Tab-separated table of C-alpha atoms in Angstrom:
chain	number	residue	atom	x	y	z
A	1	MET	CA	86.744	84.666	114.050
A	2	ASP	CA	87.120	81.466	112.060
A	3	VAL	CA	86.367	81.256	108.349
A	4	PHE	CA	83.010	79.453	108.826
A	5	GLU	CA	81.806	82.182	111.163
A	6	ALA	CA	82.811	84.807	108.588
A	7	ILE	CA	80.966	82.869	105.855
A	8	LYS	CA	77.831	82.678	107.992
A	9	LYS	CA	77.997	86.385	108.905
A	10	ARG	CA	78.752	87.677	105.390
A	11	LYS	CA	75.803	89.467	103.823
A	12	SER	CA	75.208	91.995	101.077
A	13	VAL	CA	75.458	95.381	102.792
A	14	ARG	CA	73.678	98.298	101.151
A	15	THR	CA	73.713	100.815	104.012
A	16	TYR	CA	76.977	101.964	105.573
A	17	LEU	CA	77.987	104.117	108.516
A	18	ASP	CA	79.758	107.367	107.709
A	19	LYS	CA	82.952	106.122	109.340
A	20	PRO	CA	86.409	105.766	107.766
A	21	ILE	CA	87.878	102.301	107.297
A	22	GLU	CA	91.447	103.281	106.435
A	23	GLU	CA	93.000	101.424	109.374
A	24	LYS	CA	91.473	98.130	108.163
A	25	LEU	CA	91.616	98.584	104.410
A	26	ASN	CA	95.159	97.294	103.822
A	27	ALA	CA	94.497	94.090	105.788
A	28	VAL	CA	91.411	93.416	103.678
A	29	LEU	CA	93.247	94.148	100.428
A	30	GLU	CA	96.097	91.883	101.511
A	31	ALA	CA	93.592	89.016	101.665
A	32	GLY	CA	92.824	89.641	97.992
A	33	ARG	CA	96.508	89.864	97.089
A	34	LEU	CA	97.109	86.456	98.662
A	35	ALA	CA	94.326	84.750	96.688
A	36	PRO	CA	95.215	81.939	94.302
A	37	SER	CA	95.005	82.411	90.545
A	38	ALA	CA	95.281	80.219	87.469
A	39	SER	CA	98.959	79.605	86.665
A	40	ASN	CA	99.710	82.217	89.357
A	41	ARG	CA	98.861	84.900	86.771
A	42	GLN	CA	97.614	87.391	89.412
A	43	GLU	CA	95.734	89.405	86.806
A	44	TRP	CA	93.641	91.316	89.358
A	45	ARG	CA	94.118	95.017	89.989
A	46	PHE	CA	92.125	97.141	92.432
A	47	VAL	CA	91.265	100.818	92.151
A	48	ILE	CA	90.407	102.071	95.648
A	49	VAL	CA	87.923	104.916	95.376
A	50	ARG	CA	87.759	107.105	98.503
A	51	ASP	CA	86.833	110.514	97.085
A	52	SER	CA	83.115	111.171	97.779
A	53	GLU	CA	82.372	112.831	94.428
A	54	VAL	CA	84.080	110.039	92.477
A	55	ARG	CA	82.190	107.434	94.558
A	56	ARG	CA	78.919	109.217	93.740
A	57	LYS	CA	79.746	109.022	90.017
A	58	ILE	CA	80.586	105.320	90.373
A	59	GLY	CA	77.156	104.808	91.984
A	60	GLU	CA	75.562	106.472	88.948
A	61	ALA	CA	77.602	104.235	86.626
A	62	ALA	CA	76.362	101.269	88.673
A	63	ASN	CA	72.968	101.646	87.025
A	64	GLY	CA	71.975	104.365	89.468
A	65	GLN	CA	72.595	102.309	92.611
A	66	GLY	CA	73.253	105.302	94.850
A	67	PHE	CA	74.158	103.202	97.887
A	68	VAL	CA	77.347	102.120	96.099
A	69	GLY	CA	78.706	105.660	96.286
A	70	LYS	CA	77.647	106.109	99.906
A	71	ALA	CA	80.076	103.497	101.205
A	72	PRO	CA	83.309	105.089	102.475
A	73	VAL	CA	85.291	103.104	99.891
A	74	VAL	CA	84.464	101.422	96.599
A	75	ILE	CA	86.825	98.739	95.360
A	76	VAL	CA	86.816	98.628	91.575
A	77	ALA	CA	88.119	95.180	90.716
A	78	CYS	CA	89.877	95.039	87.363
A	79	ALA	CA	91.950	92.611	85.351
A	80	VAL	CA	95.065	93.171	83.303
A	81	THR	CA	94.795	90.144	81.066
A	82	ASP	CA	96.059	88.595	77.874
A	83	GLY	CA	92.767	86.696	77.628
A	84	HIS	CA	94.291	83.371	78.658
A	85	VAL	CA	91.744	80.554	78.601
A	86	MET	CA	92.196	77.521	80.837
A	87	SER	CA	92.106	74.056	79.265
A	88	CYS	CA	88.543	73.655	80.582
A	89	GLY	CA	87.489	76.465	78.223
A	90	GLN	CA	86.982	79.187	80.847
A	91	PRO	CA	88.846	82.503	80.777
A	92	CYS	CA	91.056	82.960	83.854
A	93	TYR	CA	90.531	86.590	84.721
A	94	PRO	CA	86.857	86.702	85.820
A	95	ILE	CA	87.293	83.615	87.981
A	96	ASP	CA	90.548	84.804	89.520
A	97	VAL	CA	89.165	88.275	90.265
A	98	ALA	CA	86.118	86.648	91.887
A	99	ILE	CA	88.363	84.496	94.087
A	100	ALA	CA	90.307	87.577	95.197
A	101	LEU	CA	87.079	89.483	95.922
A	102	ASP	CA	85.723	86.570	97.921
A	103	HIS	CA	88.880	86.626	100.043
A	104	ILE	CA	88.361	90.389	100.459
A	105	SER	CA	84.691	90.027	101.404
A	106	LEU	CA	85.435	87.397	104.071
A	107	ALA	CA	88.387	89.360	105.459
A	108	ALA	CA	86.083	92.390	105.620
A	109	VAL	CA	83.624	90.466	107.807
A	110	GLU	CA	86.460	89.445	110.112
A	111	GLN	CA	87.394	93.140	110.409
A	112	GLY	CA	83.795	94.149	111.235
A	113	LEU	CA	83.187	95.553	107.752
A	114	GLY	CA	80.566	94.766	105.138
A	115	THR	CA	80.622	94.549	101.356
A	116	CYS	CA	78.295	94.026	98.420
A	117	TRP	CA	79.088	92.403	95.088
A	118	ILE	CA	78.076	94.742	92.252
A	119	GLY	CA	77.955	93.342	88.744
A	120	ALA	CA	75.344	95.797	87.463
A	121	PHE	CA	77.387	98.689	86.074
A	122	ASN	CA	78.403	100.341	82.841
A	123	GLU	CA	82.025	99.364	82.281
A	124	ALA	CA	82.720	102.181	79.799
A	125	LYS	CA	81.449	104.804	82.253
A	126	VAL	CA	83.496	103.365	85.139
A	127	LYS	CA	86.603	103.374	82.941
A	128	GLU	CA	85.971	106.978	81.935
A	129	ILE	CA	85.425	108.145	85.532
A	130	LEU	CA	88.600	106.451	86.794
A	131	GLY	CA	90.862	106.803	83.766
A	132	ILE	CA	91.162	103.033	83.384
A	133	PRO	CA	92.904	102.057	80.117
A	134	GLU	CA	90.772	100.488	77.379
A	135	GLU	CA	92.625	97.147	77.517
A	136	VAL	CA	91.910	96.690	81.257
A	137	LYS	CA	88.704	94.815	82.143
A	138	VAL	CA	86.466	96.104	84.945
A	139	VAL	CA	85.054	92.907	86.463
A	140	GLU	CA	83.179	93.930	89.632
A	141	LEU	CA	82.551	96.798	92.002
A	142	MET	CA	82.597	96.253	95.748
A	143	PRO	CA	81.511	98.964	98.173
A	144	ILE	CA	83.027	98.398	101.608
A	145	GLY	CA	82.450	99.969	104.997
A	146	TYR	CA	80.952	99.507	108.431
A	147	PRO	CA	77.414	98.127	108.064
A	148	ALA	CA	74.676	100.391	109.400
A	149	THR	CA	73.151	97.316	111.033
A	150	GLN	CA	74.952	94.319	112.477
A	151	ALA	CA	71.960	91.958	112.234
A	152	VAL	CA	72.905	88.555	110.873
A	153	GLN	CA	70.424	87.390	108.261
A	154	GLU	CA	69.352	83.806	107.756
A	155	LYS	CA	70.549	82.807	104.307
A	156	ASP	CA	67.932	81.491	101.900
A	157	ARG	CA	69.874	78.660	100.311
A	158	LEU	CA	68.932	75.445	98.552
A	159	PRO	CA	69.228	72.350	100.735
A	160	PHE	CA	72.517	70.481	100.682
A	161	SER	CA	70.827	67.485	98.994
A	162	LYS	CA	69.911	69.639	95.968
A	163	ILE	CA	73.365	71.052	95.311
A	164	VAL	CA	75.755	68.197	96.119
A	165	LYS	CA	76.102	65.047	94.017
A	166	TYR	CA	78.514	62.246	94.831
A	167	ASP	CA	80.406	60.315	92.164
A	168	ARG	CA	77.830	61.032	89.404
A	169	TRP	CA	75.271	63.662	88.515
């Protein structure tokens, strides 16, 4: 599968098959490890949650989104950061973690897996459940598994002419 096919097939998956993904998990995580980062800081860290009871608790901490805990694995994407801010004024870590997760989500599609970006969660509760140190930032949650349905959805996106400007705004 080429990258454009993976981009077109990627969707937010909220229903997963009860099927282990262990044989594909390392390949997907490797895609995140290979992602670029500002000044090659590589601030991302991933807690891989496989235990069903811990996943259930993570779903509760994700504002009660129970489907999160029903995926066979939840990737808890964190950052070990010194708070470095790029010269453009943006902090590195949330952008770099997002790049790594995007690599992971596209690699997951290539492996026949699905993911969902979860930004609605209580960071303090997630840290407590997983024993994550106070100084570590929890940036995103990403359930991952085999989608219950393989249907490709048409993406509702703005037209190209509305989002792309050439040479000037």
